[in-house]
Every structure is written in C-alpha cells, then in structure tokens.
C-alpha cells in the first residue's frame, strides 16, 4: 500500500527509473556536502573561537594540496552529473521510431488529445501498456505544461510550436495529468488522467464507440476544402511545390538555406507561408492563420506526412521540381 503522503510519485513509465536514479544521485551528493559543511562550520566555530581580547591567530599561507582537492573533487562530481544528465536528456527527447503519435492541444482549461486512429479525448488519454507513445504538444491560447508525474514527463504546450515528449507505460493503472504552467483562473483544475491498459483492452477500447476519422483522412479532406490542391498538385505543374515525399527531407529555400520539412516547418508554411519559401517558387501562398484550428493544422501535417512519393516522379532531395 502506498502511504497517504508518498515522498515521490509512483514509477509507471520506462524513463521514471532513469530520472529518479539521477535525481537521487544529485540529492545524495548535495546532501552529503550540505551536512558536511554544517558540521565543519559548527566544529570550527567552537574549536577556533576567540578566547581573549589579545588573541592573535597565526597567519596561514595557503595549501596547494587543499586547493587542488577542492577544485578537482567538485569538478569530477559535476562532470558525472553533466554526462549522466545529458544521457537522460537525450533519451527523453528522442522518441523511438516505432512510437504511436498522440496529439496534445492545451486550451484554457482542458487537454484535447487525439489518437493516430482518430479517437479524440478530453482530459483523458487511454494508452496500451508497453507501447512507446510520442506526444506532439501545442496550445491554442496561453502557455500550458503537460505534466504526468508518474511518467516523469513535463513539457510546455506553447502556442505556435510543436514540442515533443514520449513515454512507455510499464504499469496498468490511472495516472494524473496536471497543467504545470500557470495559465489563468482555472489552471489548478486543468487536470486529467492517463489510463494505461493491457494491449487487448486498449484494442477493445479503440473499437468501442463510433469509428472516427483519422487525422490523415481529416487532413486530406481539409486539403481539398481549403483548395490547397489547386497549387500543390501531385504533378510538378502547380504554383506550389509538390508535397509528396517532402516530409522529413531537406528543402532548399529561396535564400539558399536549407530546412528539414518537419512538423514545425509544415505548420509554419501554412500559417506564415512567406517565412521560408521553397527555392524556385514565388511567395504567392496566402496565410491560413486564423482559418484553421490547431487540431486541423495537426491533421494537415499528418496528411502531408502520409503522402508518399509516386514511383514514377521522385523529387530531388531538396524537394524542388524541375520547372518548364
Ligand atoms: Cu493550463 Cu495551467
């Protein structure tokens, strides 16, 4: 049984042990030094107290051994913290390739989540045990922060930006979601839960309820509705670049720079098309800022990510097409 007031949240994801081990190491090192310094302080204050008005202590002229020791020992300890911390940091920030992507949109004052198969949830996220889950996090309004203490993940939800976090749940159960960034009146009530289920139970859960539209299908529909299709044609005759196969590749820009066509670039190109124009094209695309919601943007990104290169017309690695 867990005590009423546990010292640390339970560990329910693969990263939790790593984070805790590092945290406990830093706590132990700082604890030993803090206690040591206090003991030395009290001992020395008593031992070398001034005993009379005429007390003149001898002058001491440094000690090379002591100075080297108090430089080298902390340096080594800090180096361990740095290298270990960097290792955990990289692990936390690199979701495995086989992770399922869940989109997370913060909005005053709720969390809106969507599964890759299209199911939407509010303030609740059902996930299968043992499967890596990548969260693509953004916000519609203020800055929020998606925090699941039992998984040791916390990531800001920032308007206009996609932040990524991931976890692999290791224990069936229900775990708190908190908003960890003050975002207004009901910030403290912007909570929810992650429900970790056995993979079979998760499949059953997915199958229950109406069959939703997947983000890719929703994105494809929007792509037509917003008339993106008139300029971004599958052949190279459109006024905009061909989008098939562009995702994840380097794109050569008009200024000569290159950029990787990732989630963030695709999003930016929809809301602020003039920011990074692909080389060989005119900045003729209108902005879609305010016309599409964050969830619709995520659907469009998912759709563009899903577009494969047709076998006969492979674009170059820079994503540019030869033009007449
Ligand atoms: Cu959302 Cu605090």
PDB file of C-alpha atoms and ligand atoms in Angstrom:
ATOM      1  CA  UNK A   1       0.000   0.000   0.000  1.00  0.00           C
ATOM      2  CA  UNK A   2       1.239   3.461  -0.800  1.00  0.00           C
ATOM      3  CA  UNK A   3       1.385   5.865   2.126  1.00  0.00           C
ATOM      4  CA  UNK A   4      -1.084   8.748   2.192  1.00  0.00           C
ATOM      5  CA  UNK A   5       1.691  11.223   1.513  1.00  0.00           C
ATOM      6  CA  UNK A   6       4.283   9.494  -0.695  1.00  0.00           C
ATOM      7  CA  UNK A   7       7.693  11.150  -0.979  1.00  0.00           C
ATOM      8  CA  UNK A   8       7.759  10.580  -4.740  1.00  0.00           C
ATOM      9  CA  UNK A   9       5.066   9.703  -7.274  1.00  0.00           C
ATOM     10  CA  UNK A  10       4.982   6.067  -8.312  1.00  0.00           C
ATOM     11  CA  UNK A  11       7.037   4.968 -11.288  1.00  0.00           C
ATOM     12  CA  UNK A  12       4.850   3.888 -14.181  1.00  0.00           C
ATOM     13  CA  UNK A  13       6.980   4.524 -17.267  1.00  0.00           C
ATOM     14  CA  UNK A  14      10.323   3.340 -18.580  1.00  0.00           C
ATOM     15  CA  UNK A  15      12.012   6.706 -18.103  1.00  0.00           C
ATOM     16  CA  UNK A  16      10.935   7.067 -14.475  1.00  0.00           C
ATOM     17  CA  UNK A  17      13.718   4.874 -13.076  1.00  0.00           C
ATOM     18  CA  UNK A  18      16.372   6.768 -15.034  1.00  0.00           C
ATOM     19  CA  UNK A  19      15.114  10.157 -13.894  1.00  0.00           C
ATOM     20  CA  UNK A  20      14.855   9.029 -10.269  1.00  0.00           C
ATOM     21  CA  UNK A  21      18.330   7.471 -10.218  1.00  0.00           C
ATOM     22  CA  UNK A  22      19.882  10.717 -11.456  1.00  0.00           C
ATOM     23  CA  UNK A  23      17.784  12.788  -9.075  1.00  0.00           C
ATOM     24  CA  UNK A  24      18.734  10.612  -6.092  1.00  0.00           C
ATOM     25  CA  UNK A  25      22.419  10.778  -7.036  1.00  0.00           C
ATOM     26  CA  UNK A  26      22.323  14.596  -7.141  1.00  0.00           C
ATOM     27  CA  UNK A  27      20.327  14.662  -3.906  1.00  0.00           C
ATOM     28  CA  UNK A  28      22.835  12.359  -2.192  1.00  0.00           C
ATOM     29  CA  UNK A  29      25.882  14.365  -3.333  1.00  0.00           C
ATOM     30  CA  UNK A  30      24.379  17.722  -2.350  1.00  0.00           C
ATOM     31  CA  UNK A  31      23.084  16.189   0.896  1.00  0.00           C
ATOM     32  CA  UNK A  32      26.496  14.848   1.922  1.00  0.00           C
ATOM     33  CA  UNK A  33      28.115  18.219   1.200  1.00  0.00           C
ATOM     34  CA  UNK A  34      25.407  20.222   2.953  1.00  0.00           C
ATOM     35  CA  UNK A  35      25.650  18.097   6.108  1.00  0.00           C
ATOM     36  CA  UNK A  36      29.462  18.052   5.949  1.00  0.00           C
ATOM     37  CA  UNK A  37      29.652  21.826   5.620  1.00  0.00           C
ATOM     38  CA  UNK A  38      27.281  22.402   8.555  1.00  0.00           C
ATOM     39  CA  UNK A  39      29.226  20.012  10.809  1.00  0.00           C
ATOM     40  CA  UNK A  40      32.548  21.599   9.840  1.00  0.00           C
ATOM     41  CA  UNK A  41      31.114  25.076  10.344  1.00  0.00           C
ATOM     42  CA  UNK A  42      29.912  24.374  13.880  1.00  0.00           C
ATOM     43  CA  UNK A  43      33.037  22.417  14.836  1.00  0.00           C
ATOM     44  CA  UNK A  44      35.444  25.086  13.549  1.00  0.00           C
ATOM     45  CA  UNK A  45      33.463  27.917  15.110  1.00  0.00           C
ATOM     46  CA  UNK A  46      33.756  26.274  18.512  1.00  0.00           C
ATOM     47  CA  UNK A  47      37.305  24.946  18.128  1.00  0.00           C
ATOM     48  CA  UNK A  48      38.822  28.209  16.903  1.00  0.00           C
ATOM     49  CA  UNK A  49      36.657  30.709  18.783  1.00  0.00           C
ATOM     50  CA  UNK A  50      38.331  33.859  20.042  1.00  0.00           C
ATOM     51  CA  UNK A  51      39.423  33.193  23.589  1.00  0.00           C
ATOM     52  CA  UNK A  52      40.602  36.644  24.725  1.00  0.00           C
ATOM     53  CA  UNK A  53      40.856  40.259  23.613  1.00  0.00           C
ATOM     54  CA  UNK A  54      44.558  39.778  22.857  1.00  0.00           C
ATOM     55  CA  UNK A  55      44.107  36.570  20.898  1.00  0.00           C
ATOM     56  CA  UNK A  56      46.156  36.865  17.638  1.00  0.00           C
ATOM     57  CA  UNK A  57      45.879  33.740  15.494  1.00  0.00           C
ATOM     58  CA  UNK A  58      48.841  32.783  13.262  1.00  0.00           C
ATOM     59  CA  UNK A  59      48.697  33.724   9.581  1.00  0.00           C
ATOM     60  CA  UNK A  60      48.252  30.812   7.182  1.00  0.00           C
ATOM     61  CA  UNK A  61      49.626  30.986   3.648  1.00  0.00           C
ATOM     62  CA  UNK A  62      47.549  28.657   1.516  1.00  0.00           C
ATOM     63  CA  UNK A  63      47.860  24.962   0.845  1.00  0.00           C
ATOM     64  CA  UNK A  64      48.321  23.656  -2.676  1.00  0.00           C
ATOM     65  CA  UNK A  65      47.019  20.195  -1.825  1.00  0.00           C
ATOM     66  CA  UNK A  66      43.853  21.581  -0.274  1.00  0.00           C
ATOM     67  CA  UNK A  67      43.207  23.957  -3.178  1.00  0.00           C
ATOM     68  CA  UNK A  68      43.678  21.216  -5.759  1.00  0.00           C
ATOM     69  CA  UNK A  69      41.365  18.931  -3.804  1.00  0.00           C
ATOM     70  CA  UNK A  70      38.514  21.419  -3.579  1.00  0.00           C
ATOM     71  CA  UNK A  71      38.830  22.134  -7.295  1.00  0.00           C
ATOM     72  CA  UNK A  72      39.210  18.625  -8.647  1.00  0.00           C
ATOM     73  CA  UNK A  73      36.700  16.771  -6.466  1.00  0.00           C
ATOM     74  CA  UNK A  74      33.729  19.053  -7.330  1.00  0.00           C
ATOM     75  CA  UNK A  75      34.822  19.079 -10.987  1.00  0.00           C
ATOM     76  CA  UNK A  76      34.653  15.292 -11.119  1.00  0.00           C
ATOM     77  CA  UNK A  77      31.305  15.158  -9.334  1.00  0.00           C
ATOM     78  CA  UNK A  78      29.819  17.854 -11.592  1.00  0.00           C
ATOM     79  CA  UNK A  79      31.163  16.062 -14.678  1.00  0.00           C
ATOM     80  CA  UNK A  80      29.364  12.901 -13.639  1.00  0.00           C
ATOM     81  CA  UNK A  81      26.125  14.908 -13.201  1.00  0.00           C
ATOM     82  CA  UNK A  82      26.607  16.594 -16.562  1.00  0.00           C
ATOM     83  CA  UNK A  83      27.337  13.471 -18.610  1.00  0.00           C
ATOM     84  CA  UNK A  84      24.670  11.417 -16.850  1.00  0.00           C
ATOM     85  CA  UNK A  85      22.142  14.267 -17.144  1.00  0.00           C
ATOM     86  CA  UNK A  86      22.869  14.718 -20.852  1.00  0.00           C
ATOM     87  CA  UNK A  87      22.360  10.988 -21.424  1.00  0.00           C
ATOM     88  CA  UNK A  88      18.946  11.023 -19.725  1.00  0.00           C
ATOM     89  CA  UNK A  89      18.039  14.274 -21.509  1.00  0.00           C
ATOM     90  CA  UNK A  90      18.777  12.837 -24.954  1.00  0.00           C
ATOM     91  CA  UNK A  91      16.884   9.671 -24.150  1.00  0.00           C
ATOM     92  CA  UNK A  92      13.860  11.704 -23.015  1.00  0.00           C
ATOM     93  CA  UNK A  93      13.904  13.843 -26.131  1.00  0.00           C
ATOM     94  CA  UNK A  94      14.311  11.122 -28.750  1.00  0.00           C
ATOM     95  CA  UNK A  95      11.114   9.131 -29.121  1.00  0.00           C
ATOM     96  CA  UNK A  96      11.654   5.625 -30.546  1.00  0.00           C
ATOM     97  CA  UNK A  97      10.833   5.322 -34.253  1.00  0.00           C
ATOM     98  CA  UNK A  98       8.017   2.858 -33.625  1.00  0.00           C
ATOM     99  CA  UNK A  99       6.185   5.199 -31.240  1.00  0.00           C
ATOM    100  CA  UNK A 100       2.493   5.929 -31.836  1.00  0.00           C
ATOM    101  CA  UNK A 101       1.837   9.654 -32.147  1.00  0.00           C
ATOM    102  CA  UNK A 102      -0.791  11.294 -29.975  1.00  0.00           C
ATOM    103  CA  UNK A 103      -1.507  14.975 -30.475  1.00  0.00           C
ATOM    104  CA  UNK A 104      -1.995  17.103 -27.382  1.00  0.00           C
ATOM    105  CA  UNK A 105      -3.579  20.545 -27.551  1.00  0.00           C
ATOM    106  CA  UNK A 106      -3.802  22.666 -24.407  1.00  0.00           C
ATOM    107  CA  UNK A 107      -6.696  25.083 -24.210  1.00  0.00           C
ATOM    108  CA  UNK A 108      -7.981  27.116 -21.288  1.00  0.00           C
ATOM    109  CA  UNK A 109      -8.761  24.933 -19.389  1.00  0.00           C
ATOM    110  CA  UNK A 110      -8.593  21.462 -20.794  1.00  0.00           C
ATOM    111  CA  UNK A 111      -6.381  18.980 -22.590  1.00  0.00           C
ATOM    112  CA  UNK A 112      -7.547  17.812 -26.007  1.00  0.00           C
ATOM    113  CA  UNK A 113      -5.932  14.610 -27.175  1.00  0.00           C
ATOM    114  CA  UNK A 114      -6.180  12.663 -30.396  1.00  0.00           C
ATOM    115  CA  UNK A 115      -5.040   9.134 -31.230  1.00  0.00           C
ATOM    116  CA  UNK A 116      -3.391   8.230 -34.563  1.00  0.00           C
ATOM    117  CA  UNK A 117      -6.553   6.285 -35.399  1.00  0.00           C
ATOM    118  CA  UNK A 118      -8.655   9.413 -34.890  1.00  0.00           C
ATOM    119  CA  UNK A 119     -10.255   8.893 -31.465  1.00  0.00           C
ATOM    120  CA  UNK A 120     -10.474  12.137 -29.566  1.00  0.00           C
ATOM    121  CA  UNK A 121     -10.406  12.505 -25.811  1.00  0.00           C
ATOM    122  CA  UNK A 122     -10.643  15.393 -23.389  1.00  0.00           C
ATOM    123  CA  UNK A 123      -8.631  15.316 -20.158  1.00  0.00           C
ATOM    124  CA  UNK A 124      -8.215  11.580 -20.579  1.00  0.00           C
ATOM    125  CA  UNK A 125      -5.730   9.527 -22.520  1.00  0.00           C
ATOM    126  CA  UNK A 126      -6.012   5.776 -22.941  1.00  0.00           C
ATOM    127  CA  UNK A 127      -2.759   4.063 -23.906  1.00  0.00           C
ATOM    128  CA  UNK A 128      -1.602   0.463 -24.258  1.00  0.00           C
ATOM    129  CA  UNK A 129       0.910  -0.977 -21.810  1.00  0.00           C
ATOM    130  CA  UNK A 130       4.466  -1.315 -23.101  1.00  0.00           C
ATOM    131  CA  UNK A 131       3.976   0.709 -26.277  1.00  0.00           C
ATOM    132  CA  UNK A 132       6.033   3.844 -26.876  1.00  0.00           C
ATOM    133  CA  UNK A 133       3.771   6.895 -27.152  1.00  0.00           C
ATOM    134  CA  UNK A 134       5.055  10.100 -28.722  1.00  0.00           C
ATOM    135  CA  UNK A 135       3.212  13.256 -27.716  1.00  0.00           C
ATOM    136  CA  UNK A 136       3.191  16.239 -30.061  1.00  0.00           C
ATOM    137  CA  UNK A 137       2.184  19.090 -27.803  1.00  0.00           C
ATOM    138  CA  UNK A 138       0.912  22.559 -28.621  1.00  0.00           C
ATOM    139  CA  UNK A 139      -1.540  25.149 -27.303  1.00  0.00           C
ATOM    140  CA  UNK A 140      -4.398  27.192 -28.646  1.00  0.00           C
ATOM    141  CA  UNK A 141      -4.010  30.102 -26.255  1.00  0.00           C
ATOM    142  CA  UNK A 142      -1.752  30.545 -23.233  1.00  0.00           C
ATOM    143  CA  UNK A 143       1.356  28.548 -22.384  1.00  0.00           C
ATOM    144  CA  UNK A 144       0.408  25.361 -20.556  1.00  0.00           C
ATOM    145  CA  UNK A 145       2.591  22.462 -19.473  1.00  0.00           C
ATOM    146  CA  UNK A 146       1.677  18.804 -19.864  1.00  0.00           C
ATOM    147  CA  UNK A 147       2.813  17.026 -16.711  1.00  0.00           C
ATOM    148  CA  UNK A 148       2.447  13.339 -15.834  1.00  0.00           C
ATOM    149  CA  UNK A 149       4.402  12.849 -12.584  1.00  0.00           C
ATOM    150  CA  UNK A 150       4.178   9.032 -12.635  1.00  0.00           C
ATOM    151  CA  UNK A 151       5.868   9.010 -16.056  1.00  0.00           C
ATOM    152  CA  UNK A 152       8.353  11.774 -15.112  1.00  0.00           C
ATOM    153  CA  UNK A 153       7.430  13.801 -18.175  1.00  0.00           C
ATOM    154  CA  UNK A 154       6.675  17.505 -18.279  1.00  0.00           C
ATOM    155  CA  UNK A 155       6.645  19.549 -21.448  1.00  0.00           C
ATOM    156  CA  UNK A 156       5.421  23.054 -22.183  1.00  0.00           C
ATOM    157  CA  UNK A 157       2.484  23.498 -24.547  1.00  0.00           C
ATOM    158  CA  UNK A 158       3.410  26.664 -26.427  1.00  0.00           C
ATOM    159  CA  UNK A 159       1.166  28.372 -28.990  1.00  0.00           C
ATOM    160  CA  UNK A 160       2.633  28.122 -32.482  1.00  0.00           C
ATOM    161  CA  UNK A 161       5.172  25.465 -31.582  1.00  0.00           C
ATOM    162  CA  UNK A 162       5.241  21.669 -31.515  1.00  0.00           C
ATOM    163  CA  UNK A 163       7.021  20.212 -28.511  1.00  0.00           C
ATOM    164  CA  UNK A 164       7.656  16.502 -28.276  1.00  0.00           C
ATOM    165  CA  UNK A 165       7.684  14.170 -25.282  1.00  0.00           C
ATOM    166  CA  UNK A 166       7.375  10.408 -25.075  1.00  0.00           C
ATOM    167  CA  UNK A 167       6.806   7.593 -22.622  1.00  0.00           C
ATOM    168  CA  UNK A 168       6.427   3.839 -22.460  1.00  0.00           C
ATOM    169  CA  UNK A 169       3.991   2.881 -19.711  1.00  0.00           C
ATOM    170  CA  UNK A 170       5.143  -0.021 -17.563  1.00  0.00           C
ATOM    171  CA  UNK A 171       2.190  -0.439 -15.198  1.00  0.00           C
ATOM    172  CA  UNK A 172      -1.531  -0.755 -15.771  1.00  0.00           C
ATOM    173  CA  UNK A 173      -3.417   1.955 -13.901  1.00  0.00           C
ATOM    174  CA  UNK A 174      -4.634   5.517 -13.901  1.00  0.00           C
ATOM    175  CA  UNK A 175      -2.178   8.402 -13.553  1.00  0.00           C
ATOM    176  CA  UNK A 176      -2.659  12.125 -13.020  1.00  0.00           C
ATOM    177  CA  UNK A 177      -2.177  14.715 -15.730  1.00  0.00           C
ATOM    178  CA  UNK A 178      -1.554  18.223 -14.452  1.00  0.00           C
ATOM    179  CA  UNK A 179      -1.063  21.580 -16.088  1.00  0.00           C
ATOM    180  CA  UNK A 180       2.252  22.750 -14.674  1.00  0.00           C
ATOM    181  CA  UNK A 181       2.304  26.289 -16.029  1.00  0.00           C
ATOM    182  CA  UNK A 182       0.074  28.981 -14.599  1.00  0.00           C
ATOM    183  CA  UNK A 183      -2.426  29.730 -17.361  1.00  0.00           C
ATOM    184  CA  UNK A 184      -5.285  31.624 -15.739  1.00  0.00           C
ATOM    185  CA  UNK A 185      -8.229  31.273 -13.366  1.00  0.00           C
ATOM    186  CA  UNK A 186      -8.796  27.552 -13.667  1.00  0.00           C
ATOM    187  CA  UNK A 187      -5.187  26.491 -14.087  1.00  0.00           C
ATOM    188  CA  UNK A 188      -5.340  24.315 -10.976  1.00  0.00           C
ATOM    189  CA  UNK A 189      -8.347  22.482 -12.374  1.00  0.00           C
ATOM    190  CA  UNK A 190      -6.730  21.775 -15.730  1.00  0.00           C
ATOM    191  CA  UNK A 191      -6.103  18.164 -14.819  1.00  0.00           C
ATOM    192  CA  UNK A 192      -6.837  14.758 -16.254  1.00  0.00           C
ATOM    193  CA  UNK A 193      -5.631  11.200 -16.275  1.00  0.00           C
ATOM    194  CA  UNK A 194      -3.719   8.740 -18.394  1.00  0.00           C
ATOM    195  CA  UNK A 195      -5.290   5.294 -18.345  1.00  0.00           C
ATOM    196  CA  UNK A 196      -2.784   2.542 -19.065  1.00  0.00           C
ATOM    197  CA  UNK A 197      -4.487  -0.616 -20.352  1.00  0.00           C
ATOM    198  CA  UNK A 198      -3.430  -4.092 -21.395  1.00  0.00           C
ATOM    199  CA  UNK A 199      -2.940  -4.047 -25.207  1.00  0.00           C
ATOM    200  CA  UNK A 200      -6.054  -6.217 -25.734  1.00  0.00           C
ATOM    201  CA  UNK A 201      -8.182  -3.983 -23.565  1.00  0.00           C
ATOM    202  CA  UNK A 202      -6.830  -0.967 -25.450  1.00  0.00           C
ATOM    203  CA  UNK A 203      -7.881  -2.506 -28.778  1.00  0.00           C
ATOM    204  CA  UNK A 204     -11.344  -3.131 -27.356  1.00  0.00           C
ATOM    205  CA  UNK A 205     -11.471   0.432 -26.100  1.00  0.00           C
ATOM    206  CA  UNK A 206     -10.463   1.744 -29.548  1.00  0.00           C
ATOM    207  CA  UNK A 207     -13.129  -0.398 -31.219  1.00  0.00           C
ATOM    208  CA  UNK A 208     -15.874   0.882 -28.890  1.00  0.00           C
ATOM    209  CA  UNK A 209     -17.772   3.994 -29.930  1.00  0.00           C
ATOM    210  CA  UNK A 210     -18.208   5.363 -33.427  1.00  0.00           C
ATOM    211  CA  UNK A 211     -15.377   4.870 -35.904  1.00  0.00           C
ATOM    212  CA  UNK A 212     -13.689   8.255 -36.009  1.00  0.00           C
ATOM    213  CA  UNK A 213     -11.993   9.947 -38.888  1.00  0.00           C
ATOM    214  CA  UNK A 214      -8.219   9.514 -38.719  1.00  0.00           C
ATOM    215  CA  UNK A 215      -6.089  12.688 -38.698  1.00  0.00           C
ATOM    216  CA  UNK A 216      -4.747  11.731 -42.132  1.00  0.00           C
ATOM    217  CA  UNK A 217      -8.262  11.415 -43.599  1.00  0.00           C
ATOM    218  CA  UNK A 218      -9.356  14.672 -41.938  1.00  0.00           C
ATOM    219  CA  UNK A 219      -6.243  16.375 -43.298  1.00  0.00           C
ATOM    220  CA  UNK A 220      -6.882  15.108 -46.795  1.00  0.00           C
ATOM    221  CA  UNK A 221     -10.434  16.452 -46.693  1.00  0.00           C
ATOM    222  CA  UNK A 222      -9.222  19.843 -45.458  1.00  0.00           C
ATOM    223  CA  UNK A 223      -6.543  19.903 -48.133  1.00  0.00           C
ATOM    224  CA  UNK A 224      -9.309  19.791 -50.726  1.00  0.00           C
ATOM    225  CA  UNK A 225     -11.728  22.086 -48.869  1.00  0.00           C
ATOM    226  CA  UNK A 226      -9.125  24.808 -48.428  1.00  0.00           C
ATOM    227  CA  UNK A 227      -8.166  24.458 -52.108  1.00  0.00           C
ATOM    228  CA  UNK A 228      -4.548  23.666 -51.269  1.00  0.00           C
ATOM    229  CA  UNK A 229      -4.878  21.110 -54.022  1.00  0.00           C
ATOM    230  CA  UNK A 230      -5.106  23.751 -56.786  1.00  0.00           C
ATOM    231  CA  UNK A 231      -1.497  24.872 -56.239  1.00  0.00           C
ATOM    232  CA  UNK A 232       0.068  21.828 -54.586  1.00  0.00           C
ATOM    233  CA  UNK A 233      -0.717  19.386 -57.355  1.00  0.00           C
ATOM    234  CA  UNK A 234       0.639  15.861 -57.457  1.00  0.00           C
ATOM    235  CA  UNK A 235       2.451  16.667 -60.709  1.00  0.00           C
ATOM    236  CA  UNK A 236       5.005  19.467 -60.964  1.00  0.00           C
ATOM    237  CA  UNK A 237       2.703  21.852 -62.872  1.00  0.00           C
ATOM    238  CA  UNK A 238       1.295  23.588 -59.769  1.00  0.00           C
ATOM    239  CA  UNK A 239       2.196  27.039 -58.456  1.00  0.00           C
ATOM    240  CA  UNK A 240       3.442  25.487 -55.230  1.00  0.00           C
ATOM    241  CA  UNK A 241       5.901  22.689 -54.502  1.00  0.00           C
ATOM    242  CA  UNK A 242       4.833  19.065 -54.857  1.00  0.00           C
ATOM    243  CA  UNK A 243       4.258  17.792 -51.338  1.00  0.00           C
ATOM    244  CA  UNK A 244       4.532  14.031 -51.821  1.00  0.00           C
ATOM    245  CA  UNK A 245       7.605  12.620 -50.130  1.00  0.00           C
ATOM    246  CA  UNK A 246       8.645  16.030 -48.818  1.00  0.00           C
ATOM    247  CA  UNK A 247       8.163  15.233 -45.139  1.00  0.00           C
ATOM    248  CA  UNK A 248      11.358  14.609 -43.201  1.00  0.00           C
ATOM    249  CA  UNK A 249      13.541  15.742 -46.108  1.00  0.00           C
ATOM    250  CA  UNK A 250      15.739  18.764 -46.552  1.00  0.00           C
ATOM    251  CA  UNK A 251      14.179  21.570 -48.566  1.00  0.00           C
ATOM    252  CA  UNK A 252      16.230  24.181 -50.395  1.00  0.00           C
ATOM    253  CA  UNK A 253      14.857  27.655 -49.711  1.00  0.00           C
ATOM    254  CA  UNK A 254      14.797  30.708 -51.954  1.00  0.00           C
ATOM    255  CA  UNK A 255      17.519  32.381 -49.893  1.00  0.00           C
ATOM    256  CA  UNK A 256      19.861  29.408 -50.362  1.00  0.00           C
ATOM    257  CA  UNK A 257      19.352  27.992 -46.846  1.00  0.00           C
ATOM    258  CA  UNK A 258      18.005  24.533 -46.255  1.00  0.00           C
ATOM    259  CA  UNK A 259      15.428  23.412 -43.737  1.00  0.00           C
ATOM    260  CA  UNK A 260      14.138  19.979 -42.779  1.00  0.00           C
ATOM    261  CA  UNK A 261      10.443  19.659 -43.636  1.00  0.00           C
ATOM    262  CA  UNK A 262       9.284  18.535 -40.192  1.00  0.00           C
ATOM    263  CA  UNK A 263       6.033  19.180 -38.275  1.00  0.00           C
ATOM    264  CA  UNK A 264       7.122  22.662 -37.295  1.00  0.00           C
ATOM    265  CA  UNK A 265       8.125  23.688 -40.829  1.00  0.00           C
ATOM    266  CA  UNK A 266       4.902  22.399 -42.374  1.00  0.00           C
ATOM    267  CA  UNK A 267       2.861  24.204 -39.703  1.00  0.00           C
ATOM    268  CA  UNK A 268       4.782  27.439 -40.252  1.00  0.00           C
ATOM    269  CA  UNK A 269       4.346  27.158 -44.016  1.00  0.00           C
ATOM    270  CA  UNK A 270       0.571  27.011 -43.553  1.00  0.00           C
ATOM    271  CA  UNK A 271       0.175  29.908 -41.118  1.00  0.00           C
ATOM    272  CA  UNK A 272       3.080  32.022 -42.345  1.00  0.00           C
ATOM    273  CA  UNK A 273       3.914  30.874 -45.879  1.00  0.00           C
ATOM    274  CA  UNK A 274       6.226  33.800 -46.643  1.00  0.00           C
ATOM    275  CA  UNK A 275       8.632  32.898 -43.830  1.00  0.00           C
ATOM    276  CA  UNK A 276      10.513  30.148 -45.686  1.00  0.00           C
ATOM    277  CA  UNK A 277       9.690  29.967 -49.390  1.00  0.00           C
ATOM    278  CA  UNK A 278      10.950  26.964 -51.321  1.00  0.00           C
ATOM    279  CA  UNK A 279      13.550  27.865 -53.957  1.00  0.00           C
ATOM    280  CA  UNK A 280      12.149  28.240 -57.467  1.00  0.00           C
ATOM    281  CA  UNK A 281       8.693  29.332 -56.292  1.00  0.00           C
ATOM    282  CA  UNK A 282       7.036  32.702 -55.848  1.00  0.00           C
ATOM    283  CA  UNK A 283       5.715  33.761 -52.419  1.00  0.00           C
ATOM    284  CA  UNK A 284       2.126  33.645 -53.654  1.00  0.00           C
ATOM    285  CA  UNK A 285       0.556  31.472 -50.973  1.00  0.00           C
ATOM    286  CA  UNK A 286      -1.940  33.252 -48.683  1.00  0.00           C
ATOM    287  CA  UNK A 287      -1.770  32.699 -44.954  1.00  0.00           C
ATOM    288  CA  UNK A 288      -4.191  30.331 -43.278  1.00  0.00           C
ATOM    289  CA  UNK A 289      -3.648  31.875 -39.870  1.00  0.00           C
ATOM    290  CA  UNK A 290      -6.968  32.011 -38.033  1.00  0.00           C
ATOM    291  CA  UNK A 291      -8.742  29.883 -40.645  1.00  0.00           C
ATOM    292  CA  UNK A 292      -7.620  26.547 -39.266  1.00  0.00           C
ATOM    293  CA  UNK A 293      -7.584  25.392 -35.659  1.00  0.00           C
ATOM    294  CA  UNK A 294      -4.576  23.757 -34.026  1.00  0.00           C
ATOM    295  CA  UNK A 295      -6.252  20.368 -34.395  1.00  0.00           C
ATOM    296  CA  UNK A 296      -6.879  20.983 -38.094  1.00  0.00           C
ATOM    297  CA  UNK A 297      -3.256  22.047 -38.501  1.00  0.00           C
ATOM    298  CA  UNK A 298      -2.156  18.784 -36.896  1.00  0.00           C
ATOM    299  CA  UNK A 299      -4.421  16.887 -39.312  1.00  0.00           C
ATOM    300  CA  UNK A 300      -2.904  18.713 -42.277  1.00  0.00           C
ATOM    301  CA  UNK A 301       0.587  17.918 -41.009  1.00  0.00           C
ATOM    302  CA  UNK A 302      -0.403  14.241 -40.581  1.00  0.00           C
ATOM    303  CA  UNK A 303      -1.787  14.186 -44.124  1.00  0.00           C
ATOM    304  CA  UNK A 304       1.325  15.742 -45.652  1.00  0.00           C
ATOM    305  CA  UNK A 305       3.454  13.303 -43.653  1.00  0.00           C
ATOM    306  CA  UNK A 306       1.433  10.442 -45.106  1.00  0.00           C
ATOM    307  CA  UNK A 307       1.979  11.481 -48.740  1.00  0.00           C
ATOM    308  CA  UNK A 308       4.312   9.071 -50.430  1.00  0.00           C
ATOM    309  CA  UNK A 309       6.365   9.727 -53.495  1.00  0.00           C
ATOM    310  CA  UNK A 310       4.682   8.214 -56.566  1.00  0.00           C
ATOM    311  CA  UNK A 311       7.131   5.719 -58.061  1.00  0.00           C
ATOM    312  CA  UNK A 312       7.450   7.472 -61.445  1.00  0.00           C
ATOM    313  CA  UNK A 313       8.091  11.027 -60.223  1.00  0.00           C
ATOM    314  CA  UNK A 314      10.611  11.158 -57.391  1.00  0.00           C
ATOM    315  CA  UNK A 315      11.578  14.690 -56.392  1.00  0.00           C
ATOM    316  CA  UNK A 316      15.201  15.517 -55.634  1.00  0.00           C
ATOM    317  CA  UNK A 317      16.357  15.530 -52.024  1.00  0.00           C
ATOM    318  CA  UNK A 318      15.819  19.272 -51.900  1.00  0.00           C
ATOM    319  CA  UNK A 319      12.141  18.826 -52.645  1.00  0.00           C
ATOM    320  CA  UNK A 320      12.358  21.042 -55.712  1.00  0.00           C
ATOM    321  CA  UNK A 321      10.834  20.063 -59.004  1.00  0.00           C
ATOM    322  CA  UNK A 322      12.199  20.833 -62.417  1.00  0.00           C
ATOM    323  CA  UNK A 323      10.024  23.545 -63.909  1.00  0.00           C
ATOM    324  CA  UNK A 324       9.364  24.410 -67.531  1.00  0.00           C
TER     325      UNK A 324
HETATM  326 CU1  LIG B   1      -3.053  25.237 -18.375  1.00  0.00          CU
HETATM  327 CU2  LIG B   1      -2.060  25.913 -16.340  1.00  0.00          CU
END
